[in-house]
CSV table of C-alpha atoms in Angstrom, one decimal:
chain,number,residue,atom,x,y,z
A,1,UNK,CA,0.0,0.3,0.0
A,2,UNK,CA,1.3,3.6,-0.8
A,3,UNK,CA,-1.2,6.0,-2.2
A,4,UNK,CA,-4.4,7.0,-0.5
A,5,UNK,CA,-7.1,8.8,-2.6
A,6,UNK,CA,-9.3,11.0,-0.5
A,7,UNK,CA,-12.0,13.4,-1.0
A,8,UNK,CA,-10.0,16.3,0.6
A,9,UNK,CA,-6.6,17.5,2.1
A,10,UNK,CA,-6.4,16.5,5.6
A,11,UNK,CA,-4.9,13.8,6.9
A,12,UNK,CA,-7.5,12.5,9.7
A,13,UNK,CA,-11.5,13.1,9.6
A,14,UNK,CA,-14.6,11.6,8.3
A,15,UNK,CA,-14.3,11.3,4.8
A,16,UNK,CA,-14.3,8.5,1.9
A,17,UNK,CA,-10.7,7.6,1.3
A,18,UNK,CA,-9.2,4.7,-0.8
A,19,UNK,CA,-6.1,3.1,-0.2
A,20,UNK,CA,-4.9,1.5,-3.4
A,21,UNK,CA,-4.1,-2.3,-3.5
A,22,UNK,CA,-1.4,-3.1,-6.1
A,23,UNK,CA,-1.0,-2.4,-9.8
A,24,UNK,CA,1.5,-2.0,-12.4
A,25,UNK,CA,3.8,0.7,-13.7
A,26,UNK,CA,2.7,1.6,-17.1
A,27,UNK,CA,5.5,2.8,-19.9
A,28,UNK,CA,6.8,6.0,-19.0
A,29,UNK,CA,7.4,8.4,-21.7
A,30,UNK,CA,8.9,11.2,-19.3
A,31,UNK,CA,12.5,10.6,-19.4
A,32,UNK,CA,13.3,13.2,-16.6
A,33,UNK,CA,11.9,11.0,-13.8
A,34,UNK,CA,9.4,13.4,-12.3
A,35,UNK,CA,6.4,11.7,-13.8
A,36,UNK,CA,5.4,8.0,-13.3
A,37,UNK,CA,2.2,6.5,-15.2
A,38,UNK,CA,0.7,4.0,-12.6
A,39,UNK,CA,-1.8,1.2,-14.2
A,40,UNK,CA,-4.9,0.4,-12.1
A,41,UNK,CA,-6.0,-2.7,-11.5
A,42,UNK,CA,-9.5,-3.9,-11.5
A,43,UNK,CA,-10.0,-4.2,-8.1
A,44,UNK,CA,-9.2,-0.4,-7.3
A,45,UNK,CA,-10.5,0.5,-10.6
A,46,UNK,CA,-13.9,-0.5,-9.9
A,47,UNK,CA,-13.3,0.5,-6.1
A,48,UNK,CA,-12.7,4.1,-7.2
A,49,UNK,CA,-15.6,4.1,-9.8
A,50,UNK,CA,-18.4,2.7,-7.0
A,51,UNK,CA,-17.2,5.7,-4.6
A,52,UNK,CA,-19.5,8.3,-5.6
A,53,UNK,CA,-18.1,10.9,-3.6
A,54,UNK,CA,-14.4,10.2,-4.5
A,55,UNK,CA,-12.3,11.0,-7.6
A,56,UNK,CA,-15.6,12.4,-9.3
A,57,UNK,CA,-13.5,15.6,-10.1
A,58,UNK,CA,-10.9,17.6,-9.0
A,59,UNK,CA,-12.8,19.3,-5.9
A,60,UNK,CA,-13.0,15.8,-4.4
A,61,UNK,CA,-9.9,13.9,-5.9
A,62,UNK,CA,-7.0,14.0,-3.7
A,63,UNK,CA,-4.2,11.8,-3.2
A,64,UNK,CA,-1.1,11.4,-0.5
A,65,UNK,CA,1.8,9.1,-0.3
A,66,UNK,CA,2.2,6.9,2.7
A,67,UNK,CA,5.3,6.4,4.6
A,68,UNK,CA,8.1,4.8,2.1
A,69,UNK,CA,6.0,4.7,-0.9
A,70,UNK,CA,8.6,5.4,-3.2
A,71,UNK,CA,12.6,6.5,-3.2
A,72,UNK,CA,14.1,9.2,-4.9
A,73,UNK,CA,17.1,8.2,-7.4
A,74,UNK,CA,19.5,8.7,-4.6
A,75,UNK,CA,17.6,5.7,-2.3
A,76,UNK,CA,16.2,8.4,0.0
A,77,UNK,CA,12.7,7.4,1.1
A,78,UNK,CA,9.5,9.4,0.4
A,79,UNK,CA,7.8,10.9,3.8
A,80,UNK,CA,4.4,10.5,4.1
A,81,UNK,CA,2.1,13.6,3.1
A,82,UNK,CA,1.0,15.3,5.8
A,83,UNK,CA,-1.5,17.0,3.4
A,84,UNK,CA,-2.7,15.5,-0.2
A,85,UNK,CA,-2.1,16.8,-3.6
A,86,UNK,CA,-5.2,18.0,-5.1
A,87,UNK,CA,-5.9,16.2,-9.0
A,88,UNK,CA,-5.0,18.8,-11.8
A,89,UNK,CA,-7.6,16.5,-14.1
A,90,UNK,CA,-9.8,13.8,-13.2
A,91,UNK,CA,-11.6,12.0,-16.6
A,92,UNK,CA,-14.9,10.3,-15.7
A,93,UNK,CA,-15.3,6.9,-16.7
A,94,UNK,CA,-16.7,6.9,-20.2
A,95,UNK,CA,-16.5,3.0,-20.4
A,96,UNK,CA,-19.5,0.8,-20.8
A,97,UNK,CA,-20.0,-2.1,-18.7
A,98,UNK,CA,-20.3,-5.6,-20.8
A,99,UNK,CA,-21.8,-8.7,-19.3
A,100,UNK,CA,-18.5,-11.3,-19.1
A,101,UNK,CA,-19.8,-14.1,-17.7
A,102,UNK,CA,-22.8,-15.3,-15.8
A,103,UNK,CA,-23.8,-18.4,-13.9
A,104,UNK,CA,-27.8,-20.1,-14.0
A,105,UNK,CA,-28.3,-22.3,-11.0
A,106,UNK,CA,-31.8,-23.8,-11.7
A,107,UNK,CA,-31.8,-25.5,-8.1
A,108,UNK,CA,-32.0,-22.4,-6.2
A,109,UNK,CA,-33.5,-20.3,-9.2
A,110,UNK,CA,-30.6,-17.8,-9.7
A,111,UNK,CA,-29.0,-16.1,-12.4
A,112,UNK,CA,-25.6,-14.3,-11.7
A,113,UNK,CA,-24.3,-11.5,-13.9
A,114,UNK,CA,-20.7,-10.5,-13.9
A,115,UNK,CA,-19.7,-7.2,-15.5
A,116,UNK,CA,-16.3,-5.9,-16.9
A,117,UNK,CA,-16.8,-3.1,-14.0
A,118,UNK,CA,-18.7,-1.8,-11.1
A,119,UNK,CA,-22.1,-1.0,-12.0
A,120,UNK,CA,-25.1,0.3,-10.7
A,121,UNK,CA,-28.0,-2.3,-9.7
A,122,UNK,CA,-30.7,0.0,-9.5
A,123,UNK,CA,-30.6,1.0,-12.8
A,124,UNK,CA,-31.0,-2.5,-14.4
A,125,UNK,CA,-34.0,-3.0,-16.6
A,126,UNK,CA,-34.9,-6.4,-16.8
A,127,UNK,CA,-36.7,-6.2,-19.8
A,128,UNK,CA,-33.1,-5.6,-21.5
A,129,UNK,CA,-32.2,-8.9,-20.5
A,130,UNK,CA,-32.7,-12.2,-22.2
A,131,UNK,CA,-31.6,-16.0,-21.8
A,132,UNK,CA,-31.6,-17.4,-25.3
A,133,UNK,CA,-32.1,-20.6,-27.0
A,134,UNK,CA,-29.4,-20.9,-29.6
A,135,UNK,CA,-31.2,-23.4,-31.6
A,136,UNK,CA,-34.4,-22.2,-31.8
A,137,UNK,CA,-33.8,-18.8,-30.4
A,138,UNK,CA,-36.5,-18.5,-27.8
A,139,UNK,CA,-35.9,-16.4,-25.0
A,140,UNK,CA,-37.2,-15.9,-21.4
A,141,UNK,CA,-37.1,-12.8,-19.5
A,142,UNK,CA,-36.2,-13.4,-15.6
A,143,UNK,CA,-37.8,-11.4,-12.5
A,144,UNK,CA,-35.1,-9.7,-9.8
A,145,UNK,CA,-34.9,-11.3,-6.7
A,146,UNK,CA,-31.5,-9.6,-5.1
A,147,UNK,CA,-29.1,-7.3,-6.0
A,148,UNK,CA,-25.3,-6.9,-5.5
A,149,UNK,CA,-23.0,-4.3,-6.6
A,150,UNK,CA,-20.6,-6.2,-9.6
A,151,UNK,CA,-22.9,-8.9,-9.8
A,152,UNK,CA,-26.4,-9.1,-10.3
A,153,UNK,CA,-28.4,-11.9,-8.8
A,154,UNK,CA,-32.0,-13.0,-10.3
């Protein structure tokens, strides 16, 4: 854990915050070594997308380093940031969720849908969901029983 996203500049308080769990250094085209490109993993990306009061614009997107999160080129460890730094830009999520897989449990009458990113279950319109028999193209529309965040259960 090395970086915390939070919705204001203070170190302590009652506010939304999220600590990154992992990720990968992305290809860095900045040869000055002053800028690092970091690829968020799926877990962190979905967590940030689902937190509606955090990192939706520059006024609620702040980050601070944790103690020892990075070293300079001489090997000096970074200190823990006392105040968070405001984002200079926040690009909104424009990626459309994709249904990646599903489970059908006819013993418990459940259909579980798994998506490519966090979804808002309350927005599900079941009239847009069909189970299709590929041989004769017949379909059924299920009824909603229960909802969760990245999976939708019918």
